[in-house]
Amino acid sequence: MKYKTGIDIAINKFIGKKGALIPLLQNVQDIEGYLSKEVMSYVSEKTGIKLAHIYGVATFYTMFRLKPRGRHIIRVCKGTACHVSDANSIMNEINNQLDLSGEEDTTKDGKFTVMPVACLGCCSLAPVIMIDDSTHGKLTPDSIGKILKRFE
Ligand code: FES
C-alpha cells in the first residue's frame, strides 16, 4: 500500500513514542480528511500497533471521522446561549435544506458536512453557525437558505 508522503512523515514523527497514537491519528485525519480502513491498516502496518487498537481509538473519540466529509463544514452551535436561542430550529432548517436525515451528516454530493459543536465562542451572536472559517450569527431559519446559496 502506498500513501502520500505526509502520512509517512506523520508516522515517522510519532512512531515509538508513548501516547502518540491520538496525535498521530489527528495528523493523519488532517491530511486525509477522515480515517479510512485503508489508512488505519497502513498506520498499523507501519507502526506495529494492532489494527483493532487503532480502530478502537478511532471509534471511541468523537473527534475522529470514519467517513469522508464534505468540501464545506457547517458547525452548528448547540451551546447554552445558542440552545436557548433556538439552535434546534437552525439545525432542522439546515438538515431540511440539505436533505439530510438525522443519521447522515454529509450531503450526497459531498458538498457539505453538518456537525453540532459545543460553543463557537461568540455567544452574543446566538444562534450561530460557522461554515468553514466564516461565522454567521443572529440566525433565523429563514436566513439559512440565503447563506447556503453562497456556496453554490
Ligand atoms: S453557545 Fe453558541 S457561540 Fe457560544
mmCIF file with all atom_site columns, C-alpha atoms and ligand atoms in Angstrom:
data_model
loop_
_atom_site.group_PDB
_atom_site.id
_atom_site.type_symbol
_atom_site.label_atom_id
_atom_site.label_alt_id
_atom_site.label_comp_id
_atom_site.label_asym_id
_atom_site.label_entity_id
_atom_site.label_seq_id
_atom_site.pdbx_PDB_ins_code
_atom_site.Cartn_x
_atom_site.Cartn_y
_atom_site.Cartn_z
_atom_site.occupancy
_atom_site.B_iso_or_equiv
_atom_site.pdbx_formal_charge
_atom_site.auth_seq_id
_atom_site.auth_comp_id
_atom_site.auth_asym_id
_atom_site.auth_atom_id
_atom_site.pdbx_PDB_model_num
ATOM   1   C  CA  . MET A 1 1   ? 0.000   0.000  0.000  1.00 0.00 ? 1   MET A CA  1
ATOM   2   C  CA  . LYS A 1 2   ? 1.364   3.387  -0.962 1.00 0.00 ? 2   LYS A CA  1
ATOM   3   C  CA  . TYR A 1 3   ? 0.474   6.604  0.790  1.00 0.00 ? 3   TYR A CA  1
ATOM   4   C  CA  . LYS A 1 4   ? 1.287   10.231 0.455  1.00 0.00 ? 4   LYS A CA  1
ATOM   5   C  CA  . THR A 1 5   ? 4.497   11.469 1.926  1.00 0.00 ? 5   THR A CA  1
ATOM   6   C  CA  . GLY A 1 6   ? 2.566   13.452 4.545  1.00 0.00 ? 6   GLY A CA  1
ATOM   7   C  CA  . ILE A 1 7   ? 1.264   10.314 6.186  1.00 0.00 ? 7   ILE A CA  1
ATOM   8   C  CA  . ASP A 1 8   ? 4.693   8.734  6.279  1.00 0.00 ? 8   ASP A CA  1
ATOM   9   C  CA  . ILE A 1 9   ? 6.064   11.948 7.782  1.00 0.00 ? 9   ILE A CA  1
ATOM   10  C  CA  . ALA A 1 10  ? 3.348   11.870 10.466 1.00 0.00 ? 10  ALA A CA  1
ATOM   11  C  CA  . ILE A 1 11  ? 4.082   8.213  11.213 1.00 0.00 ? 11  ILE A CA  1
ATOM   12  C  CA  . ASN A 1 12  ? 7.811   8.873  11.476 1.00 0.00 ? 12  ASN A CA  1
ATOM   13  C  CA  . LYS A 1 13  ? 7.162   11.845 13.767 1.00 0.00 ? 13  LYS A CA  1
ATOM   14  C  CA  . PHE A 1 14  ? 5.200   9.780  16.272 1.00 0.00 ? 14  PHE A CA  1
ATOM   15  C  CA  . ILE A 1 15  ? 6.401   6.201  15.838 1.00 0.00 ? 15  ILE A CA  1
ATOM   16  C  CA  . GLY A 1 16  ? 7.620   4.590  19.022 1.00 0.00 ? 16  GLY A CA  1
ATOM   17  C  CA  . LYS A 1 17  ? 6.523   7.477  21.241 1.00 0.00 ? 17  LYS A CA  1
ATOM   18  C  CA  . LYS A 1 18  ? 4.337   6.632  24.185 1.00 0.00 ? 18  LYS A CA  1
ATOM   19  C  CA  . GLY A 1 19  ? 0.828   8.069  23.968 1.00 0.00 ? 19  GLY A CA  1
ATOM   20  C  CA  . ALA A 1 20  ? 1.368   9.149  20.386 1.00 0.00 ? 20  ALA A CA  1
ATOM   21  C  CA  . LEU A 1 21  ? -1.478  7.273  18.739 1.00 0.00 ? 21  LEU A CA  1
ATOM   22  C  CA  . ILE A 1 22  ? -4.082  10.026 19.187 1.00 0.00 ? 22  ILE A CA  1
ATOM   23  C  CA  . PRO A 1 23  ? -1.898  12.853 17.823 1.00 0.00 ? 23  PRO A CA  1
ATOM   24  C  CA  . LEU A 1 24  ? -0.766  10.537 15.026 1.00 0.00 ? 24  LEU A CA  1
ATOM   25  C  CA  . LEU A 1 25  ? -4.364  9.793  14.052 1.00 0.00 ? 25  LEU A CA  1
ATOM   26  C  CA  . GLN A 1 26  ? -5.196  13.516 14.275 1.00 0.00 ? 26  GLN A CA  1
ATOM   27  C  CA  . ASN A 1 27  ? -2.348  14.260 11.866 1.00 0.00 ? 27  ASN A CA  1
ATOM   28  C  CA  . VAL A 1 28  ? -3.459  11.516 9.510  1.00 0.00 ? 28  VAL A CA  1
ATOM   29  C  CA  . GLN A 1 29  ? -7.053  12.751 9.631  1.00 0.00 ? 29  GLN A CA  1
ATOM   30  C  CA  . ASP A 1 30  ? -5.910  16.312 8.916  1.00 0.00 ? 30  ASP A CA  1
ATOM   31  C  CA  . ILE A 1 31  ? -4.195  15.020 5.790  1.00 0.00 ? 31  ILE A CA  1
ATOM   32  C  CA  . GLU A 1 32  ? -6.860  12.578 4.581  1.00 0.00 ? 32  GLU A CA  1
ATOM   33  C  CA  . GLY A 1 33  ? -9.998  14.293 5.899  1.00 0.00 ? 33  GLY A CA  1
ATOM   34  C  CA  . TYR A 1 34  ? -11.070 11.118 7.686  1.00 0.00 ? 34  TYR A CA  1
ATOM   35  C  CA  . LEU A 1 35  ? -9.736  7.773  8.837  1.00 0.00 ? 35  LEU A CA  1
ATOM   36  C  CA  . SER A 1 36  ? -10.460 5.152  6.207  1.00 0.00 ? 36  SER A CA  1
ATOM   37  C  CA  . LYS A 1 37  ? -9.966  1.443  6.831  1.00 0.00 ? 37  LYS A CA  1
ATOM   38  C  CA  . GLU A 1 38  ? -7.103  1.569  4.363  1.00 0.00 ? 38  GLU A CA  1
ATOM   39  C  CA  . VAL A 1 39  ? -5.243  4.336  6.131  1.00 0.00 ? 39  VAL A CA  1
ATOM   40  C  CA  . MET A 1 40  ? -5.762  2.735  9.550  1.00 0.00 ? 40  MET A CA  1
ATOM   41  C  CA  . SER A 1 41  ? -4.364  -0.521 8.149  1.00 0.00 ? 41  SER A CA  1
ATOM   42  C  CA  . TYR A 1 42  ? -1.407  1.386  6.747  1.00 0.00 ? 42  TYR A CA  1
ATOM   43  C  CA  . VAL A 1 43  ? -0.723  3.033  10.122 1.00 0.00 ? 43  VAL A CA  1
ATOM   44  C  CA  . SER A 1 44  ? -0.993  -0.372 11.783 1.00 0.00 ? 44  SER A CA  1
ATOM   45  C  CA  . GLU A 1 45  ? 1.414   -1.937 9.310  1.00 0.00 ? 45  GLU A CA  1
ATOM   46  C  CA  . LYS A 1 46  ? 3.973   0.854  9.634  1.00 0.00 ? 46  LYS A CA  1
ATOM   47  C  CA  . THR A 1 47  ? 3.810   1.299  13.420 1.00 0.00 ? 47  THR A CA  1
ATOM   48  C  CA  . GLY A 1 48  ? 3.182   -2.245 14.579 1.00 0.00 ? 48  GLY A CA  1
ATOM   49  C  CA  . ILE A 1 49  ? 0.151   -1.070 16.567 1.00 0.00 ? 49  ILE A CA  1
ATOM   50  C  CA  . LYS A 1 50  ? -2.656  -3.598 16.271 1.00 0.00 ? 50  LYS A CA  1
ATOM   51  C  CA  . LEU A 1 51  ? -5.391  -2.531 13.872 1.00 0.00 ? 51  LEU A CA  1
ATOM   52  C  CA  . ALA A 1 52  ? -8.048  -3.409 16.460 1.00 0.00 ? 52  ALA A CA  1
ATOM   53  C  CA  . HIS A 1 53  ? -6.456  -0.913 18.890 1.00 0.00 ? 53  HIS A CA  1
ATOM   54  C  CA  . ILE A 1 54  ? -6.295  1.814  16.246 1.00 0.00 ? 54  ILE A CA  1
ATOM   55  C  CA  . TYR A 1 55  ? -9.905  1.163  15.290 1.00 0.00 ? 55  TYR A CA  1
ATOM   56  C  CA  . GLY A 1 56  ? -10.919 1.201  18.957 1.00 0.00 ? 56  GLY A CA  1
ATOM   57  C  CA  . VAL A 1 57  ? -9.316  4.612  19.487 1.00 0.00 ? 57  VAL A CA  1
ATOM   58  C  CA  . ALA A 1 58  ? -10.739 5.979  16.232 1.00 0.00 ? 58  ALA A CA  1
ATOM   59  C  CA  . THR A 1 59  ? -14.268 4.922  17.140 1.00 0.00 ? 59  THR A CA  1
ATOM   60  C  CA  . PHE A 1 60  ? -14.071 5.957  20.808 1.00 0.00 ? 60  PHE A CA  1
ATOM   61  C  CA  . TYR A 1 61  ? -13.213 9.636  20.299 1.00 0.00 ? 61  TYR A CA  1
ATOM   62  C  CA  . THR A 1 62  ? -15.796 11.784 18.567 1.00 0.00 ? 62  THR A CA  1
ATOM   63  C  CA  . MET A 1 63  ? -13.068 13.948 17.022 1.00 0.00 ? 63  MET A CA  1
ATOM   64  C  CA  . PHE A 1 64  ? -12.295 11.163 14.587 1.00 0.00 ? 64  PHE A CA  1
ATOM   65  C  CA  . ARG A 1 65  ? -14.313 10.606 11.429 1.00 0.00 ? 65  ARG A CA  1
ATOM   66  C  CA  . LEU A 1 66  ? -14.555 7.246  9.721  1.00 0.00 ? 66  LEU A CA  1
ATOM   67  C  CA  . LYS A 1 67  ? -16.431 8.579  6.715  1.00 0.00 ? 67  LYS A CA  1
ATOM   68  C  CA  . PRO A 1 68  ? -15.426 11.213 4.157  1.00 0.00 ? 68  PRO A CA  1
ATOM   69  C  CA  . ARG A 1 69  ? -16.503 14.730 4.977  1.00 0.00 ? 69  ARG A CA  1
ATOM   70  C  CA  . GLY A 1 70  ? -17.943 17.345 2.684  1.00 0.00 ? 70  GLY A CA  1
ATOM   71  C  CA  . ARG A 1 71  ? -15.992 20.105 0.975  1.00 0.00 ? 71  ARG A CA  1
ATOM   72  C  CA  . HIS A 1 72  ? -17.599 22.630 3.358  1.00 0.00 ? 72  HIS A CA  1
ATOM   73  C  CA  . ILE A 1 73  ? -18.033 22.021 7.066  1.00 0.00 ? 73  ILE A CA  1
ATOM   74  C  CA  . ILE A 1 74  ? -21.066 23.575 8.750  1.00 0.00 ? 74  ILE A CA  1
ATOM   75  C  CA  . ARG A 1 75  ? -20.641 23.753 12.511 1.00 0.00 ? 75  ARG A CA  1
ATOM   76  C  CA  . VAL A 1 76  ? -23.927 24.354 14.263 1.00 0.00 ? 76  VAL A CA  1
ATOM   77  C  CA  . CYS A 1 77  ? -23.505 25.631 17.790 1.00 0.00 ? 77  CYS A CA  1
ATOM   78  C  CA  . LYS A 1 78  ? -25.523 23.748 20.381 1.00 0.00 ? 78  LYS A CA  1
ATOM   79  C  CA  . GLY A 1 79  ? -24.047 25.581 23.377 1.00 0.00 ? 79  GLY A CA  1
ATOM   80  C  CA  . THR A 1 80  ? -26.299 27.048 26.048 1.00 0.00 ? 80  THR A CA  1
ATOM   81  C  CA  . ALA A 1 81  ? -26.659 30.544 24.559 1.00 0.00 ? 81  ALA A CA  1
ATOM   82  C  CA  . CYS A 1 82  ? -27.452 29.117 21.150 1.00 0.00 ? 82  CYS A CA  1
ATOM   83  C  CA  . HIS A 1 83  ? -29.667 26.400 22.565 1.00 0.00 ? 83  HIS A CA  1
ATOM   84  C  CA  . VAL A 1 84  ? -31.892 28.936 24.318 1.00 0.00 ? 84  VAL A CA  1
ATOM   85  C  CA  . SER A 1 85  ? -31.901 30.986 21.079 1.00 0.00 ? 85  SER A CA  1
ATOM   86  C  CA  . ASP A 1 86  ? -33.454 28.044 19.241 1.00 0.00 ? 86  ASP A CA  1
ATOM   87  C  CA  . ALA A 1 87  ? -30.394 26.410 17.699 1.00 0.00 ? 87  ALA A CA  1
ATOM   88  C  CA  . ASN A 1 88  ? -32.527 23.317 17.132 1.00 0.00 ? 88  ASN A CA  1
ATOM   89  C  CA  . SER A 1 89  ? -34.621 25.192 14.573 1.00 0.00 ? 89  SER A CA  1
ATOM   90  C  CA  . ILE A 1 90  ? -31.449 26.285 12.805 1.00 0.00 ? 90  ILE A CA  1
ATOM   91  C  CA  . MET A 1 91  ? -30.151 22.708 12.724 1.00 0.00 ? 91  MET A CA  1
ATOM   92  C  CA  . ASN A 1 92  ? -33.511 21.405 11.484 1.00 0.00 ? 92  ASN A CA  1
ATOM   93  C  CA  . GLU A 1 93  ? -33.645 24.004 8.716  1.00 0.00 ? 93  GLU A CA  1
ATOM   94  C  CA  . ILE A 1 94  ? -30.092 23.209 7.577  1.00 0.00 ? 94  ILE A CA  1
ATOM   95  C  CA  . ASN A 1 95  ? -30.880 19.499 7.529  1.00 0.00 ? 95  ASN A CA  1
ATOM   96  C  CA  . ASN A 1 96  ? -34.112 20.154 5.623  1.00 0.00 ? 96  ASN A CA  1
ATOM   97  C  CA  . GLN A 1 97  ? -32.439 22.346 3.028  1.00 0.00 ? 97  GLN A CA  1
ATOM   98  C  CA  . LEU A 1 98  ? -29.601 19.879 2.532  1.00 0.00 ? 98  LEU A CA  1
ATOM   99  C  CA  . ASP A 1 99  ? -31.935 16.889 2.523  1.00 0.00 ? 99  ASP A CA  1
ATOM   100 C  CA  . LEU A 1 100 ? -30.129 15.263 5.436  1.00 0.00 ? 100 LEU A CA  1
ATOM   101 C  CA  . SER A 1 101 ? -31.777 12.902 7.837  1.00 0.00 ? 101 SER A CA  1
ATOM   102 C  CA  . GLY A 1 102 ? -30.691 12.723 11.452 1.00 0.00 ? 102 GLY A CA  1
ATOM   103 C  CA  . GLU A 1 103 ? -28.471 9.747  10.588 1.00 0.00 ? 103 GLU A CA  1
ATOM   104 C  CA  . GLU A 1 104 ? -26.484 11.377 7.783  1.00 0.00 ? 104 GLU A CA  1
ATOM   105 C  CA  . ASP A 1 105 ? -24.182 14.329 8.296  1.00 0.00 ? 105 ASP A CA  1
ATOM   106 C  CA  . THR A 1 106 ? -22.838 14.715 4.760  1.00 0.00 ? 106 THR A CA  1
ATOM   107 C  CA  . THR A 1 107 ? -24.777 15.607 1.638  1.00 0.00 ? 107 THR A CA  1
ATOM   108 C  CA  . LYS A 1 108 ? -24.915 13.056 -1.178 1.00 0.00 ? 108 LYS A CA  1
ATOM   109 C  CA  . ASP A 1 109 ? -22.952 15.356 -3.475 1.00 0.00 ? 109 ASP A CA  1
ATOM   110 C  CA  . GLY A 1 110 ? -20.182 15.677 -0.893 1.00 0.00 ? 110 GLY A CA  1
ATOM   111 C  CA  . LYS A 1 111 ? -20.616 19.417 -0.677 1.00 0.00 ? 111 LYS A CA  1
ATOM   112 C  CA  . PHE A 1 112 ? -21.472 19.866 2.996  1.00 0.00 ? 112 PHE A CA  1
ATOM   113 C  CA  . THR A 1 113 ? -20.931 18.092 6.282  1.00 0.00 ? 113 THR A CA  1
ATOM   114 C  CA  . VAL A 1 114 ? -23.031 19.331 9.189  1.00 0.00 ? 114 VAL A CA  1
ATOM   115 C  CA  . MET A 1 115 ? -21.821 18.855 12.726 1.00 0.00 ? 115 MET A CA  1
ATOM   116 C  CA  . PRO A 1 116 ? -23.025 20.099 16.102 1.00 0.00 ? 116 PRO A CA  1
ATOM   117 C  CA  . VAL A 1 117 ? -20.435 21.814 18.298 1.00 0.00 ? 117 VAL A CA  1
ATOM   118 C  CA  . ALA A 1 118 ? -20.460 22.882 21.938 1.00 0.00 ? 118 ALA A CA  1
ATOM   119 C  CA  . CYS A 1 119 ? -19.666 26.607 21.578 1.00 0.00 ? 119 CYS A CA  1
ATOM   120 C  CA  . LEU A 1 120 ? -18.168 28.685 18.813 1.00 0.00 ? 120 LEU A CA  1
ATOM   121 C  CA  . GLY A 1 121 ? -17.015 31.383 21.217 1.00 0.00 ? 121 GLY A CA  1
ATOM   122 C  CA  . CYS A 1 122 ? -19.307 34.162 20.041 1.00 0.00 ? 122 CYS A CA  1
ATOM   123 C  CA  . CYS A 1 123 ? -22.334 33.599 22.260 1.00 0.00 ? 123 CYS A CA  1
ATOM   124 C  CA  . SER A 1 124 ? -23.605 37.184 21.904 1.00 0.00 ? 124 SER A CA  1
ATOM   125 C  CA  . LEU A 1 125 ? -24.405 36.325 18.265 1.00 0.00 ? 125 LEU A CA  1
ATOM   126 C  CA  . ALA A 1 126 ? -26.566 33.318 19.180 1.00 0.00 ? 126 ALA A CA  1
ATOM   127 C  CA  . PRO A 1 127 ? -27.744 31.314 17.426 1.00 0.00 ? 127 PRO A CA  1
ATOM   128 C  CA  . VAL A 1 128 ? -24.520 30.847 15.490 1.00 0.00 ? 128 VAL A CA  1
ATOM   129 C  CA  . ILE A 1 129 ? -23.155 28.598 12.776 1.00 0.00 ? 129 ILE A CA  1
ATOM   130 C  CA  . MET A 1 130 ? -19.725 28.514 11.201 1.00 0.00 ? 130 MET A CA  1
ATOM   131 C  CA  . ILE A 1 131 ? -19.214 27.454 7.610  1.00 0.00 ? 131 ILE A CA  1
ATOM   132 C  CA  . ASP A 1 132 ? -15.553 26.698 7.021  1.00 0.00 ? 132 ASP A CA  1
ATOM   133 C  CA  . ASP A 1 133 ? -13.919 29.810 8.504  1.00 0.00 ? 133 ASP A CA  1
ATOM   134 C  CA  . SER A 1 134 ? -16.854 32.215 8.334  1.00 0.00 ? 134 SER A CA  1
ATOM   135 C  CA  . THR A 1 135 ? -19.189 32.855 11.250 1.00 0.00 ? 135 THR A CA  1
ATOM   136 C  CA  . HIS A 1 136 ? -22.890 33.580 10.796 1.00 0.00 ? 136 HIS A CA  1
ATOM   137 C  CA  . GLY A 1 137 ? -24.855 34.796 13.789 1.00 0.00 ? 137 GLY A CA  1
ATOM   138 C  CA  . LYS A 1 138 ? -28.248 36.033 14.958 1.00 0.00 ? 138 LYS A CA  1
ATOM   139 C  CA  . LEU A 1 139 ? -29.748 33.499 12.607 1.00 0.00 ? 139 LEU A CA  1
ATOM   140 C  CA  . THR A 1 140 ? -33.336 32.628 11.948 1.00 0.00 ? 140 THR A CA  1
ATOM   141 C  CA  . PRO A 1 141 ? -34.469 29.574 9.999  1.00 0.00 ? 141 PRO A CA  1
ATOM   142 C  CA  . ASP A 1 142 ? -35.430 31.955 7.150  1.00 0.00 ? 142 ASP A CA  1
ATOM   143 C  CA  . SER A 1 143 ? -31.843 33.195 6.829  1.00 0.00 ? 143 SER A CA  1
ATOM   144 C  CA  . ILE A 1 144 ? -30.313 29.763 6.254  1.00 0.00 ? 144 ILE A CA  1
ATOM   145 C  CA  . GLY A 1 145 ? -31.183 29.350 2.565  1.00 0.00 ? 145 GLY A CA  1
ATOM   146 C  CA  . LYS A 1 146 ? -29.514 32.636 1.608  1.00 0.00 ? 146 LYS A CA  1
ATOM   147 C  CA  . ILE A 1 147 ? -26.328 31.678 3.438  1.00 0.00 ? 147 ILE A CA  1
ATOM   148 C  CA  . LEU A 1 148 ? -26.168 28.205 1.901  1.00 0.00 ? 148 LEU A CA  1
ATOM   149 C  CA  . LYS A 1 149 ? -26.677 29.644 -1.599 1.00 0.00 ? 149 LYS A CA  1
ATOM   150 C  CA  . ARG A 1 150 ? -23.338 31.449 -1.283 1.00 0.00 ? 150 ARG A CA  1
ATOM   151 C  CA  . PHE A 1 151 ? -21.680 28.055 -1.572 1.00 0.00 ? 151 PHE A CA  1
ATOM   152 C  CA  . GLU A 1 152 ? -23.330 27.034 -4.861 1.00 0.00 ? 152 GLU A CA  1
HETATM 153 S  S1  . FES B 2 .   ? -23.171 28.977 22.880 1.00 0.00 ? 1   FES B S1  1
HETATM 154 FE FE1 . FES B 2 .   ? -23.209 29.271 20.749 1.00 0.00 ? 1   FES B FE1 1
HETATM 155 S  S2  . FES B 2 .   ? -21.485 30.501 20.365 1.00 0.00 ? 1   FES B S2  1
HETATM 156 FE FE2 . FES B 2 .   ? -21.381 30.077 22.476 1.00 0.00 ? 1   FES B FE2 1
#
